[in-house]
Amino acid sequence: MKKKKRLILSIVPLALVSGLLIYEANLKVYSKIDAQTLAYNDKEFFKGYDTYKKYYENGERNFEMDKLIGKTDKSRFPGFKESVWSIKGESENKVVFVKGLMAEGVYERK
């Protein structure tokens, strides 16, 4: 009985970590061309003052993140990556939100 319990307790964390790593590996990869431009396939997204005014109010976000849709190519380590999120009520083909450890921003297609 104890061996069975110990086996289950050692397999469950390994399965969870494996599942998370597989999920992270299958995310779309967005390319950061420069600090203001993000690209995925043939779509380019831009960040600027107009986009900032539209999605931020007094320095605070006035939108809700919806779901994780990708990561940037600058993502080196799983814990310190820049993740790409969709915004609730907006198409992920038009607007994306990039959140990293030190920075965040809304990128919009022009």
Coordinates of C-alpha atoms in Angstrom, one line a residue:
M1 CA 0.0 0.0 0.0
K2 CA 2.8 2.5 0.9
K3 CA 4.7 1.6 -2.3
K4 CA 1.6 2.3 -4.4
K5 CA 1.0 5.6 -2.7
R6 CA 4.7 6.6 -3.0
L7 CA 4.6 5.7 -6.7
I8 CA 1.5 7.8 -7.3
L9 CA 2.9 10.7 -5.4
S10 CA 6.1 10.6 -7.5
I11 CA 4.3 10.2 -10.9
V12 CA 1.7 13.0 -10.5
P13 CA 4.2 15.9 -10.3
L14 CA 6.1 14.5 -13.2
A15 CA 3.0 14.3 -15.3
L16 CA 2.0 17.8 -14.4
V17 CA 5.4 19.3 -15.3
S18 CA 5.5 17.3 -18.5
G19 CA 2.0 18.5 -19.5
L20 CA 3.0 22.1 -18.8
L21 CA 6.2 21.9 -20.8
I22 CA 4.4 20.3 -23.7
Y23 CA 1.7 23.0 -23.6
E24 CA 4.4 25.7 -23.5
A25 CA 6.3 24.2 -26.4
N26 CA 3.2 24.2 -28.6
L27 CA 2.4 27.9 -28.2
K28 CA 2.6 30.2 -31.2
V29 CA 5.9 32.1 -31.4
Y30 CA 5.6 35.8 -32.2
S31 CA 8.8 37.5 -33.4
K32 CA 9.9 40.8 -31.8
I33 CA 11.3 42.9 -34.6
D34 CA 12.1 45.8 -32.4
A35 CA 10.6 47.4 -29.2
Q36 CA 7.6 48.7 -31.1
T37 CA 6.9 45.9 -33.5
L38 CA 5.7 42.3 -33.1
A39 CA 5.1 39.8 -36.0
Y40 CA 3.4 36.5 -36.4
N41 CA 3.2 34.9 -39.9
D42 CA 2.4 37.8 -42.3
K43 CA 0.8 40.0 -39.6
E44 CA 2.6 42.9 -38.0
F45 CA 1.5 44.4 -34.7
F46 CA 2.6 47.9 -33.6
K47 CA 2.8 49.5 -30.2
G48 CA 2.6 53.3 -29.8
Y49 CA 1.1 56.2 -27.9
D50 CA -2.3 55.9 -29.7
T51 CA -2.6 52.3 -28.7
Y52 CA -1.6 53.1 -25.2
K53 CA -4.3 55.8 -24.9
K54 CA -6.9 53.4 -26.2
Y55 CA -6.2 50.6 -23.8
Y56 CA -4.9 52.3 -20.7
E57 CA -6.4 54.9 -18.4
N58 CA -4.3 56.7 -15.9
G59 CA -1.6 54.1 -16.3
E60 CA -4.0 51.3 -15.5
R61 CA -5.3 48.7 -18.0
N62 CA -8.9 49.1 -18.9
F63 CA -9.3 45.7 -20.5
E64 CA -9.3 42.1 -19.4
M65 CA -6.9 39.5 -20.7
D66 CA -8.7 36.5 -22.2
K67 CA -6.4 33.6 -22.9
L68 CA -2.7 32.7 -23.5
I69 CA -2.2 32.5 -27.2
G70 CA 1.6 32.5 -27.6
K71 CA 5.1 33.6 -26.6
T72 CA 7.7 35.9 -28.1
D73 CA 11.0 34.6 -29.6
K74 CA 12.8 36.5 -26.8
S75 CA 11.4 33.9 -24.3
R76 CA 14.6 32.3 -22.9
F77 CA 13.4 30.5 -19.8
P78 CA 9.9 29.2 -19.0
G79 CA 9.6 31.3 -15.9
F80 CA 10.9 34.5 -17.4
K81 CA 9.1 34.6 -20.7
E82 CA 7.1 37.2 -22.5
S83 CA 3.7 35.7 -23.0
V84 CA 1.2 36.9 -25.6
W85 CA -2.5 37.1 -24.5
S86 CA -5.7 37.9 -26.4
I87 CA -7.9 40.7 -25.1
K88 CA -11.5 40.0 -24.2
G89 CA -13.8 41.3 -26.8
E90 CA -11.1 41.8 -29.4
S91 CA -9.9 39.6 -32.2
E92 CA -6.4 38.1 -31.7
N93 CA -5.8 38.9 -35.3
K94 CA -6.1 42.6 -34.6
V95 CA -4.9 43.2 -31.0
V96 CA -2.6 41.3 -28.7
F97 CA -1.3 42.0 -25.2
V98 CA 2.3 41.1 -24.4
K99 CA 3.2 40.6 -20.7
G100 CA 6.7 39.9 -19.5
L101 CA 8.6 40.0 -16.2
M102 CA 9.6 43.7 -16.5
A103 CA 7.3 45.1 -19.2
E104 CA 3.9 44.9 -20.8
G105 CA 2.2 46.4 -23.8
V106 CA -0.7 46.3 -26.2
Y107 CA 0.2 45.7 -29.9
E108 CA -2.4 46.5 -32.6
R109 CA -2.5 45.9 -36.3
K110 CA -2.5 49.0 -38.4

